[in-house]
Coordinates of C-alpha atoms and ligand atoms in Angstrom, one line a residue:
M1 CA -1.5 -70.3 -13.9
P2 CA 1.4 -71.8 -15.9
L3 CA 4.6 -69.8 -15.5
Q4 CA 4.9 -69.3 -19.2
E5 CA 1.5 -67.6 -19.2
E6 CA 2.4 -65.3 -16.3
L7 CA 5.6 -64.4 -18.2
E8 CA 3.6 -63.4 -21.2
I9 CA 1.3 -61.2 -19.1
L10 CA 4.3 -59.5 -17.6
R11 CA 5.8 -59.0 -21.0
K12 CA 2.7 -57.2 -22.1
E13 CA 2.7 -55.1 -19.0
V14 CA 6.3 -54.2 -19.5
K15 CA 5.5 -53.0 -23.0
N16 CA 2.7 -50.8 -21.7
Y17 CA 5.0 -49.4 -18.9
L18 CA 7.6 -48.6 -21.5
Q19 CA 5.1 -46.5 -23.4
E20 CA 4.0 -44.8 -20.2
I21 CA 7.4 -44.0 -19.0
A22 CA 8.1 -42.1 -22.1
R23 CA 6.9 -39.1 -20.0
G24 CA 9.8 -39.6 -17.7
E25 CA 8.3 -38.6 -14.3
A26 CA 7.0 -42.1 -13.6
L27 CA 10.4 -43.7 -14.0
S28 CA 11.3 -44.3 -10.4
Q29 CA 7.9 -45.6 -9.6
Y30 CA 8.1 -48.3 -12.3
E31 CA 11.7 -49.1 -11.5
F32 CA 10.5 -49.9 -8.0
S33 CA 7.3 -51.9 -8.8
I34 CA 8.8 -54.0 -11.6
L35 CA 12.5 -54.3 -11.2
G36 CA 12.8 -53.6 -7.5
R37 CA 13.4 -56.1 -4.7
K38 CA 9.7 -56.7 -4.3
G39 CA 8.9 -56.1 -7.9
K40 CA 7.2 -58.3 -10.3
F41 CA 10.4 -59.9 -11.7
T42 CA 11.5 -61.1 -8.2
E43 CA 8.0 -62.5 -7.6
L44 CA 8.1 -64.4 -10.9
A45 CA 11.6 -65.7 -10.3
K46 CA 10.5 -67.1 -6.9
K47 CA 7.9 -69.1 -8.7
I48 CA 10.4 -70.9 -10.9
A49 CA 11.0 -73.3 -8.0
Q50 CA 7.4 -74.7 -8.5
A51 CA 7.8 -75.2 -12.2
P52 CA 8.4 -78.7 -13.7
A53 CA 12.1 -79.4 -13.7
E54 CA 12.4 -79.7 -17.5
E55 CA 10.8 -76.3 -18.0
K56 CA 12.9 -74.5 -15.4
P57 CA 16.0 -73.6 -17.5
A58 CA 14.0 -72.3 -20.5
I59 CA 11.6 -70.2 -18.5
G60 CA 14.5 -68.9 -16.3
K61 CA 16.3 -67.8 -19.4
Q62 CA 13.3 -66.0 -20.8
I63 CA 12.7 -64.2 -17.5
N64 CA 16.3 -63.1 -17.4
E65 CA 16.2 -61.9 -21.0
L66 CA 13.1 -59.9 -20.5
K67 CA 14.5 -58.4 -17.3
H68 CA 17.7 -57.3 -19.0
E69 CA 15.9 -55.8 -21.9
L70 CA 13.7 -53.9 -19.6
E71 CA 16.7 -52.7 -17.4
E72 CA 18.5 -51.5 -20.6
K73 CA 15.5 -49.5 -21.7
F74 CA 15.1 -48.0 -18.3
Q75 CA 18.7 -46.9 -18.4
V76 CA 18.3 -45.3 -21.8
K77 CA 15.1 -43.5 -20.6
K78 CA 16.8 -42.3 -17.4
Q79 CA 19.7 -40.8 -19.4
E80 CA 17.3 -39.1 -21.8
F81 CA 15.3 -37.8 -18.8
H82 CA 18.4 -36.4 -17.0
A83 CA 19.7 -34.8 -20.2
Q84 CA 16.4 -32.8 -20.5
T85 CA 16.5 -31.7 -16.9
T86 CA 18.0 -28.3 -16.5
D87 CA 19.6 -27.0 -13.3
A88 CA 16.5 -24.9 -12.6
D89 CA 14.5 -28.1 -12.3
M90 CA 16.7 -29.7 -9.8
I91 CA 15.7 -29.2 -6.2
D92 CA 18.5 -29.2 -3.6
V93 CA 16.7 -30.1 -0.5
S94 CA 19.7 -29.3 1.7
L95 CA 19.4 -25.6 0.8
P96 CA 17.6 -23.2 3.3
G97 CA 14.0 -22.4 2.4
A98 CA 13.1 -19.3 0.3
F99 CA 12.8 -16.3 2.6
Q100 CA 9.4 -14.7 2.6
Q101 CA 9.7 -10.9 2.6
Y102 CA 7.0 -9.2 4.7
G103 CA 5.7 -5.8 3.5
H104 CA 4.0 -3.2 5.5
L105 CA 1.7 -0.3 4.9
H106 CA 3.3 2.8 3.5
L107 CA 4.4 5.4 6.2
V108 CA 1.9 7.9 4.9
T109 CA -0.9 5.4 5.1
R110 CA 0.1 4.6 8.6
A111 CA 0.2 8.3 9.5
I112 CA -3.3 8.8 8.0
E113 CA -4.7 6.0 10.1
E114 CA -3.1 7.4 13.2
I115 CA -4.5 10.9 12.6
E116 CA -7.9 9.5 12.1
R117 CA -7.7 7.6 15.4
I118 CA -6.8 10.8 17.2
F119 CA -9.7 12.9 15.9
V120 CA -12.5 10.5 15.7
P121 CA -12.9 10.2 19.5
L122 CA -13.1 14.0 19.7
G123 CA -16.3 13.8 17.6
F124 CA -14.8 14.6 14.1
S125 CA -16.2 12.4 11.4
R126 CA -13.9 11.5 8.6
M127 CA -15.3 12.7 5.2
S128 CA -13.9 12.6 1.7
Y129 CA -14.5 14.9 -1.3
N130 CA -13.5 15.0 -4.9
E131 CA -9.9 15.2 -5.8
I132 CA -10.8 16.8 -9.1
E133 CA -12.7 19.9 -8.1
W134 CA -14.3 23.1 -9.4
D135 CA -12.4 26.3 -8.9
Y136 CA -15.4 27.5 -6.9
Y137 CA -14.8 25.1 -4.0
A138 CA -11.1 25.4 -4.0
F139 CA -10.9 29.2 -4.1
E140 CA -14.0 31.3 -4.8
A141 CA -16.2 30.0 -2.0
L142 CA -13.2 30.4 0.3
N143 CA -13.3 34.1 -0.3
M144 CA -10.7 34.2 -3.1
P145 CA -12.4 35.6 -6.2
R146 CA -11.0 34.9 -9.6
W147 CA -8.9 38.0 -9.7
H148 CA -7.4 37.5 -6.3
P149 CA -3.6 37.3 -6.1
A150 CA -3.7 35.1 -3.0
R151 CA -4.6 32.2 -5.3
D152 CA -1.0 32.2 -6.6
E153 CA 0.2 30.7 -3.3
W154 CA -1.6 27.5 -4.2
E155 CA 0.4 26.8 -7.4
T156 CA -2.5 24.9 -8.8
F157 CA -2.7 22.3 -11.5
F158 CA -5.7 23.0 -13.7
I159 CA -7.1 20.1 -15.7
S160 CA -7.9 22.2 -18.8
E161 CA -7.9 25.8 -19.8
D162 CA -10.9 25.4 -21.9
V163 CA -13.4 23.7 -19.7
V164 CA -15.1 26.5 -17.7
G165 CA -18.4 25.5 -16.1
P166 CA -20.7 27.6 -13.9
K167 CA -18.3 26.9 -11.0
G168 CA -15.2 27.9 -12.9
R169 CA -12.3 25.8 -14.1
V170 CA -11.5 22.2 -13.2
L171 CA -8.5 21.6 -11.1
L172 CA -6.7 19.1 -8.8
T173 CA -7.4 20.0 -5.2
P174 CA -4.5 22.2 -4.1
H175 CA -5.6 21.9 -0.4
T176 CA -8.2 20.0 1.6
S177 CA -10.0 23.3 2.4
S178 CA -11.9 22.7 -0.8
G179 CA -14.1 20.3 1.2
Q180 CA -15.1 23.0 3.7
V181 CA -17.9 24.6 1.7
R182 CA -19.1 21.3 0.3
E183 CA -19.5 20.0 3.9
M184 CA -21.1 23.2 5.2
Q185 CA -23.7 23.2 2.4
K186 CA -24.6 19.6 3.1
R187 CA -25.0 20.2 6.9
S188 CA -26.5 23.7 6.9
A189 CA -29.3 22.4 4.6
K190 CA -30.2 20.0 7.4
G191 CA -29.9 22.6 10.1
Q192 CA -26.8 20.9 11.6
G193 CA -23.3 22.0 12.5
V194 CA -20.1 20.6 11.2
R195 CA -17.4 18.6 12.8
M196 CA -15.4 16.9 10.1
I197 CA -11.9 15.7 9.4
N198 CA -10.9 15.4 5.7
I199 CA -7.6 13.5 5.0
A200 CA -6.8 13.6 1.3
K201 CA -4.4 14.0 -1.6
C202 CA -3.4 17.5 -2.7
Y203 CA -1.5 18.7 -5.7
R204 CA 0.8 21.7 -6.2
R205 CA 3.5 22.6 -8.6
Q206 CA 6.4 22.3 -6.2
S207 CA 9.4 20.0 -5.4
D208 CA 12.2 20.5 -2.8
I209 CA 13.2 18.9 0.5
S210 CA 10.0 19.9 2.2
H211 CA 7.6 19.9 -0.8
V212 CA 6.4 17.3 -3.3
P213 CA 3.8 17.8 -6.1
M214 CA 1.4 15.2 -4.7
F215 CA 1.1 15.2 -1.0
H216 CA -1.6 14.9 1.7
Q217 CA -3.3 17.3 4.1
F218 CA -5.8 16.8 6.8
E219 CA -8.4 19.4 7.4
G220 CA -10.4 19.9 10.5
L221 CA -13.6 22.0 10.4
A222 CA -16.0 22.7 13.2
V223 CA -19.0 25.0 12.7
D224 CA -21.6 25.6 15.3
R225 CA -23.4 28.2 17.4
S226 CA -20.6 28.6 19.9
V227 CA -17.3 27.5 18.4
T228 CA -14.4 29.5 19.9
M229 CA -10.8 30.0 19.3
R230 CA -10.1 28.4 22.6
E231 CA -11.5 25.2 21.1
L232 CA -9.3 25.5 18.1
I233 CA -6.1 25.9 20.2
G234 CA -7.2 23.1 22.5
T235 CA -7.9 20.8 19.5
V236 CA -4.5 21.5 17.8
E237 CA -2.6 21.0 21.1
Y238 CA -4.4 17.8 21.7
F239 CA -3.4 16.5 18.3
V240 CA 0.2 17.7 18.7
K241 CA 0.7 16.0 22.1
N242 CA -0.9 12.8 20.9
F243 CA 0.9 12.6 17.6
F244 CA 4.3 13.9 18.5
G245 CA 4.5 13.3 22.2
K246 CA 3.9 15.2 25.4
K247 CA 7.3 17.1 25.3
R248 CA 6.8 18.8 22.0
K249 CA 5.8 22.4 21.9
V250 CA 3.4 24.2 19.6
R251 CA 3.2 27.8 18.6
L252 CA 0.7 29.8 16.6
R253 CA 2.1 32.6 14.4
P254 CA -0.2 35.3 13.1
Y255 CA -0.7 34.8 9.4
H256 CA -3.1 35.6 6.6
F257 CA -5.5 33.4 4.9
R258 CA -8.5 34.7 2.9
F259 CA -10.8 32.1 4.4
T260 CA -10.0 32.5 8.1
E261 CA -10.0 35.6 10.3
P262 CA -7.9 35.7 12.4
S263 CA -5.5 33.3 10.8
F264 CA -2.4 31.5 12.0
E265 CA 0.4 29.2 11.0
I266 CA 1.2 26.4 13.4
D267 CA 4.7 25.4 14.2
V268 CA 6.0 22.5 16.3
T269 CA 9.5 22.1 17.7
C270 CA 11.5 20.2 15.2
G271 CA 11.7 16.5 15.7
I272 CA 14.7 16.0 13.4
C273 CA 17.2 18.2 15.4
N274 CA 15.3 18.4 18.7
A275 CA 14.6 22.1 18.2
K276 CA 18.4 22.9 17.9
G277 CA 18.0 24.1 14.3
C278 CA 18.9 22.0 11.2
Q279 CA 18.9 22.1 7.4
Y280 CA 15.3 21.2 7.4
C281 CA 13.8 23.5 10.0
K282 CA 16.5 26.2 10.1
D283 CA 15.5 27.7 13.5
G284 CA 14.2 24.7 15.6
W285 CA 10.5 25.2 14.6
S286 CA 8.8 23.5 11.7
E287 CA 5.7 24.8 10.1
I288 CA 3.1 22.1 9.8
A289 CA -0.3 23.8 9.5
G290 CA -2.5 26.7 8.7
A291 CA -5.5 27.5 10.8
G292 CA -8.0 30.1 11.9
M293 CA -11.6 31.1 12.6
V294 CA -13.8 30.6 9.6
H295 CA -14.3 33.8 7.7
P296 CA -17.9 35.1 7.6
N297 CA -18.0 35.1 3.8
V298 CA -17.1 31.4 3.9
L299 CA -19.8 30.6 6.4
K300 CA -22.2 32.4 4.1
A301 CA -21.1 30.4 1.1
G302 CA -21.7 27.3 3.2
G303 CA -25.3 28.4 4.0
Y304 CA -24.7 29.6 7.6
D305 CA -25.6 32.9 9.1
P306 CA -22.3 34.4 10.4
K307 CA -24.2 36.3 13.1
K308 CA -25.4 33.0 14.6
Y309 CA -22.6 30.6 13.7
T310 CA -18.9 30.5 14.2
G311 CA -16.3 28.0 13.2
F312 CA -12.7 27.0 13.2
A313 CA -10.6 25.3 10.6
F314 CA -7.1 23.9 10.3
G315 CA -5.1 22.2 7.6
F316 CA -2.0 20.2 8.3
G317 CA 0.5 18.6 5.9
V318 CA 0.4 14.9 6.6
E319 CA 4.0 14.2 5.3
R320 CA 5.4 17.2 7.1
S321 CA 3.7 16.2 10.3
Y322 CA 4.9 12.6 9.9
M323 CA 8.5 13.8 9.4
M324 CA 8.3 15.7 12.6
K325 CA 7.7 12.7 14.7
N326 CA 10.3 11.9 17.3
N327 CA 13.4 10.0 16.2
L328 CA 12.3 9.4 12.6
N329 CA 15.1 11.5 11.2
I330 CA 13.7 11.8 7.7
G331 CA 15.4 14.9 6.5
D332 CA 13.9 15.0 2.9
L333 CA 10.2 14.7 2.3
R334 CA 10.8 13.4 -1.2
L335 CA 12.2 10.2 0.2
L336 CA 8.7 9.2 1.2
Y337 CA 7.8 8.9 -2.5
S338 CA 11.0 7.6 -3.9
N339 CA 9.7 4.0 -3.6
D340 CA 13.2 2.9 -2.5
I341 CA 12.8 -0.3 -0.6
R342 CA 16.0 0.3 1.4
F343 CA 14.4 3.4 2.8
L344 CA 10.9 2.1 3.3
E345 CA 11.9 -1.2 5.0
Q346 CA 13.6 0.7 7.8
F347 CA 10.2 1.7 9.3
Ligands
LIG401 N1 -5.6 25.4 3.2 C1 -4.5 26.0 3.9 C2 -3.3 25.7 3.1 O1 -3.3 24.8 2.3 C3 -4.4 25.6 5.3 C4 -5.5 26.1 6.1 C5 -6.6 25.3 6.4 C6 -5.5 27.4 6.7 C7 -7.7 25.8 7.2 C8 -6.6 27.8 7.5 C9 -7.6 27.0 7.7 O2 -2.2 26.2 3.3

């Protein structure tokens, strides 16, 4: 092909490129393939040698002119492009890479998983019940009639004053014990006993270093023909040794709950001060649970004959138990829900 023709083709190509490079990104690519050392201009220039002698000067001149024109336009485009580029678009490849932060499950979620792992091998099935519940299951079926003052201890959030159904008012579960009678009714109808663990959210009007309005409890309930207090104590001790460590001590203090008889509160030696006594525990012991043998009226509400069946129940605070773990040193329960990353990332 005559050189002049090739030059015309290149001229057209250059025109097209110039339109395309208006977008900017392709600049360096065209600079390389057209103007570069192995680009089209160099190729064409090499061919001048083969052209007839009389044509050489004219064609050489044209090639040079086109090349300069193109170079100039490239420069203009480049400057425009750089003027549009902000600092944020620039990548400094010598900087260290962006650090990926790893998260982890919340401490309470971890505690719940650990609790479940301890009880399931003992034959307790993990169950869940409504968080919005009838008064009946939270209180009445647990031997606390509507007029009973013991209800006050549960500082309950009621959903609405006006909605009163056949099972009373609607509330946010103030304790996991509200699952007891629901489970018993389900099981007794099938002629079965109960062995369940219910780990769930609870709500009470309270807030200080050992109380928050939304917290978690885990409830254990066993009902059968020969469930004894010995089994209750054994189960609680098994949990304490597995969750807190072999060296920790447990004590049962006589207490009163309407739904258990006899009733206890359960204390462990404080894990914050190592049982020396601190702002959190005061005397070296920390209360973490309530427990007892299921009251005959509650068994009846659950559909069991109290002459044939016995049961035990316990309810632990999840956050309180977690805080009592060795070496954790969380002195204020509210920290667990402050969502302060500086606190959470330490665990
Ligand atoms: N529900 C009780 C509370 O919230 C704890 C408890 C559970 C006590 C089971 C006895 C039996 O304080």
